[in-house]
XYZ file of C-alpha atoms in Angstrom:
278
model
C 148.224 28.022 -200.177
C 145.296 27.652 -197.792
C 145.658 25.768 -194.547
C 143.045 23.137 -193.731
C 140.641 24.025 -190.934
C 141.668 22.627 -187.605
C 139.400 20.051 -186.100
C 138.180 20.898 -182.640
C 138.237 18.203 -180.040
C 134.912 17.582 -178.259
C 134.684 19.239 -174.897
C 135.922 17.014 -172.163
C 133.432 16.220 -169.434
C 133.632 18.480 -166.432
C 135.388 16.917 -163.494
C 133.161 15.715 -160.659
C 133.905 17.926 -157.710
C 133.062 16.849 -154.188
C 132.973 19.221 -151.275
C 135.031 17.988 -148.397
C 132.803 17.046 -145.528
C 132.480 19.909 -143.060
C 133.887 22.492 -145.491
C 130.826 24.808 -145.168
C 128.752 25.618 -142.155
C 125.624 27.777 -142.454
C 125.660 30.842 -140.203
C 121.889 30.421 -139.783
C 121.077 27.904 -137.044
C 118.999 25.008 -138.382
C 116.562 23.552 -135.866
C 113.861 20.938 -136.234
C 110.423 22.550 -136.312
C 107.809 21.576 -133.752
C 104.380 22.594 -132.478
C 105.854 25.404 -130.396
C 106.946 27.235 -133.540
C 103.433 26.960 -134.973
C 101.953 28.244 -131.708
C 104.262 31.266 -131.775
C 103.331 31.973 -135.385
C 99.585 31.729 -134.754
C 99.800 33.908 -131.648
C 101.652 36.544 -133.654
C 98.971 36.447 -136.338
C 95.944 36.515 -134.051
C 97.232 39.436 -131.959
C 98.342 41.529 -134.940
C 95.044 41.707 -136.871
C 92.422 44.328 -136.099
C 89.513 41.903 -136.195
C 90.790 40.282 -133.004
C 90.922 43.570 -131.128
C 87.461 44.582 -132.337
C 85.704 41.311 -131.568
C 87.368 40.877 -128.173
C 86.702 44.524 -127.331
C 83.015 44.254 -128.228
C 82.772 40.985 -126.296
C 84.183 42.579 -123.140
C 81.949 45.628 -123.560
C 78.840 43.465 -123.883
C 79.544 41.033 -121.048
C 80.931 43.547 -118.566
C 78.802 46.512 -119.621
C 75.446 44.722 -119.699
C 76.412 42.687 -116.642
C 77.120 45.758 -114.535
C 73.955 47.475 -115.756
C 71.882 44.457 -114.740
C 73.740 44.222 -111.440
C 72.949 47.865 -110.665
C 69.233 47.173 -111.122
C 69.146 44.247 -108.688
C 69.034 44.040 -104.913
C 70.685 41.771 -102.380
C 67.499 39.724 -102.089
C 67.878 38.643 -105.713
C 71.018 36.689 -104.798
C 69.736 34.724 -101.832
C 69.624 31.514 -103.886
C 71.658 32.605 -106.899
C 75.335 33.202 -107.704
C 76.775 36.671 -108.159
C 77.648 35.907 -111.775
C 74.027 35.911 -112.956
C 74.278 39.472 -114.395
C 77.081 38.281 -116.688
C 74.679 35.816 -118.311
C 72.719 38.570 -120.067
C 75.807 40.010 -121.718
C 77.168 36.558 -122.523
C 74.087 35.654 -124.588
C 75.078 38.399 -127.026
C 78.814 38.241 -126.459
C 79.050 34.628 -127.600
C 78.350 35.828 -131.143
C 81.615 37.795 -131.032
C 83.626 34.679 -130.179
C 81.827 32.739 -132.910
C 82.727 35.422 -135.452
C 86.344 35.540 -134.309
C 86.600 31.753 -134.445
C 85.546 31.744 -138.078
C 87.837 34.630 -139.030
C 90.902 32.992 -137.470
C 91.106 30.628 -140.446
C 88.654 31.772 -143.115
C 90.380 35.146 -143.522
C 93.557 33.341 -144.604
C 91.623 31.427 -147.236
C 89.957 34.635 -148.402
C 93.252 36.469 -148.904
C 95.179 33.442 -150.168
C 97.710 33.694 -147.331
C 96.913 30.118 -146.347
C 99.225 29.040 -149.199
C 102.106 30.914 -147.599
C 101.262 29.461 -144.194
C 101.201 25.872 -145.435
C 104.351 26.408 -147.514
C 106.204 27.592 -144.429
C 104.758 24.714 -142.409
C 104.006 21.715 -144.653
C 102.704 19.739 -141.663
C 99.105 20.879 -142.026
C 97.881 19.253 -138.836
C 100.392 21.343 -136.888
C 99.039 24.615 -138.302
C 95.424 23.744 -137.570
C 96.214 22.400 -134.111
C 98.055 25.629 -133.276
C 95.053 27.683 -134.392
C 92.712 25.652 -132.171
C 94.982 25.863 -129.130
C 95.733 29.581 -129.399
C 92.138 30.557 -130.073
C 90.719 28.400 -127.271
C 93.234 29.750 -124.757
C 92.500 33.350 -125.745
C 88.717 32.894 -125.724
C 88.738 31.071 -122.392
C 90.940 33.595 -120.594
C 88.949 36.574 -121.885
C 85.590 34.933 -121.076
C 86.635 33.878 -117.581
C 87.974 37.372 -116.901
C 84.751 39.066 -118.033
C 82.445 36.741 -116.069
C 84.673 36.827 -112.982
C 84.926 40.615 -113.063
C 81.137 40.978 -113.091
C 80.888 38.452 -110.250
C 83.479 40.285 -108.151
C 81.817 43.683 -108.641
C 78.393 42.265 -107.824
C 79.736 40.516 -104.739
C 81.308 43.799 -103.617
C 77.997 45.606 -104.076
C 75.831 43.189 -102.104
C 78.232 41.744 -99.555
C 77.057 38.498 -97.967
C 73.633 38.413 -99.605
C 74.442 35.128 -101.375
C 75.995 31.952 -100.026
C 75.876 30.173 -103.389
C 79.351 29.393 -104.817
C 79.872 31.200 -108.091
C 83.371 30.290 -109.279
C 81.998 27.184 -110.967
C 79.798 29.305 -113.212
C 82.873 31.352 -114.202
C 84.814 28.341 -115.438
C 81.855 26.474 -116.936
C 80.412 29.558 -118.622
C 83.799 30.466 -120.107
C 84.263 26.873 -121.262
C 80.855 26.803 -122.960
C 81.283 29.975 -125.022
C 84.917 29.103 -125.820
C 83.828 25.730 -127.186
C 81.263 27.514 -129.352
C 84.141 29.569 -130.757
C 86.223 26.438 -131.385
C 83.231 24.880 -133.143
C 83.020 27.993 -135.321
C 86.728 27.697 -136.140
C 86.222 24.071 -137.186
C 83.260 25.023 -139.372
C 85.348 27.808 -140.925
C 88.126 25.314 -141.680
C 85.651 23.006 -143.426
C 83.709 25.658 -145.368
C 86.678 28.013 -146.054
C 84.309 30.959 -146.452
C 83.726 33.637 -143.816
C 80.128 34.544 -144.616
C 79.046 30.938 -145.093
C 80.656 29.727 -141.868
C 79.292 32.623 -139.778
C 75.800 32.046 -141.206
C 76.031 28.339 -140.432
C 77.060 29.054 -136.846
C 74.282 31.593 -136.377
C 71.906 28.848 -137.445
C 73.459 26.459 -134.920
C 72.935 28.991 -132.125
C 69.610 30.570 -133.099
C 67.584 27.804 -134.769
C 67.390 25.565 -131.654
C 66.029 28.582 -129.764
C 63.357 29.462 -132.354
C 62.277 26.189 -133.937
C 60.941 24.528 -130.732
C 58.162 27.132 -130.550
C 56.756 25.619 -133.756
C 57.589 22.003 -132.967
C 55.725 22.094 -129.655
C 52.500 23.080 -131.388
C 51.947 19.488 -132.491
C 51.842 16.706 -129.865
C 53.820 14.411 -132.196
C 56.818 16.761 -132.296
C 56.471 18.263 -128.839
C 59.123 16.033 -127.275
C 61.605 16.907 -130.018
C 60.970 20.590 -129.429
C 61.474 20.239 -125.692
C 64.824 18.468 -126.092
C 65.987 20.995 -128.695
C 65.012 23.879 -126.435
C 66.762 22.248 -123.487
C 70.059 22.060 -125.395
C 69.869 25.479 -127.080
C 72.788 27.753 -126.245
C 70.842 30.384 -124.235
C 69.086 27.734 -122.131
C 72.348 25.847 -121.587
C 73.964 29.037 -120.290
C 70.913 29.699 -118.115
C 71.415 26.323 -116.451
C 75.131 26.974 -115.956
C 74.362 30.310 -114.271
C 71.577 28.775 -112.145
C 68.806 30.788 -113.777
C 67.136 27.480 -114.580
C 66.785 25.322 -111.476
C 66.391 22.140 -113.547
C 69.962 20.971 -113.896
C 73.390 22.552 -113.746
C 74.190 22.521 -117.468
C 76.419 19.440 -117.277
C 74.664 17.398 -120.014
C 74.554 20.451 -122.299
C 78.277 21.038 -121.789
C 79.103 17.396 -122.517
C 76.945 17.502 -125.646
C 78.785 20.592 -126.898
C 82.149 18.922 -126.209
C 81.111 15.905 -128.308
C 79.808 18.042 -131.194
C 82.902 20.266 -131.137
C 85.199 17.237 -131.052
C 83.454 15.747 -134.090
C 83.730 19.043 -135.982
C 87.432 19.375 -135.113
C 88.067 15.818 -136.354
C 86.248 16.653 -139.583
C 88.338 19.795 -140.028
C 91.608 17.854 -139.666
C 90.413 15.160 -142.078
C 89.339 17.598 -144.804
C 92.484 19.705 -144.461
C 94.631 16.707 -145.430
C 92.368 15.479 -148.238
C 91.719 18.749 -150.084
C 93.967 21.057 -152.035
C 94.669 24.517 -150.646
């Protein structure tokens, strides 16, 4: 005689377990993130890539090397009404391109490799990442620039003694500030364009076009004034005023103009970073 199949009871719902408060404590300390963490991260990144060492090395070689070569070809009479940092100007005209390139690569290289996704995943506060990049890069560029210009000034002063009574520390700080702001502007352009070649080309246009185009604009009387103003605010002429090679002005208006342009570009970079996908 067959036995009827046994009916299975439906599974009872699993009991709702609650962990007692304070039952588990993570061995990993949990701290609230802040800008200091982002600064540490960006400093680690910028000092660990080879592009930084190459661009900074070439910058120092150009500014110090060309500066000392020019200084060796001068005499004490050349500094009667000029600061001892004038030889650094000639190397700085070329060296500024190194800081522009580095400024672009600080952010565009992460977009090129896709590592920006990892960066923004680790730090969802995008403004904090970009702010850290600006701060670290500006500090590095300014310190390196001031060192290079000051070193050339010290060597030149040692070579020619008391030939000049013109103060030259101002040109160290203002010259370093000018080229560092150009680098920050390049970083902002790189953040907006997200492409290394495109951003570097755009910045080369910003630096070179105002130096070349006025020669054509001043041919016609109707555009002559525009050409004169553009030439006056071109990067090489602005540096010439800062280093007292041009007796008309001290470079103050040109420095203020660059601060305004850089500030606008930085604001644009922050705005686009929040509005666009990675």
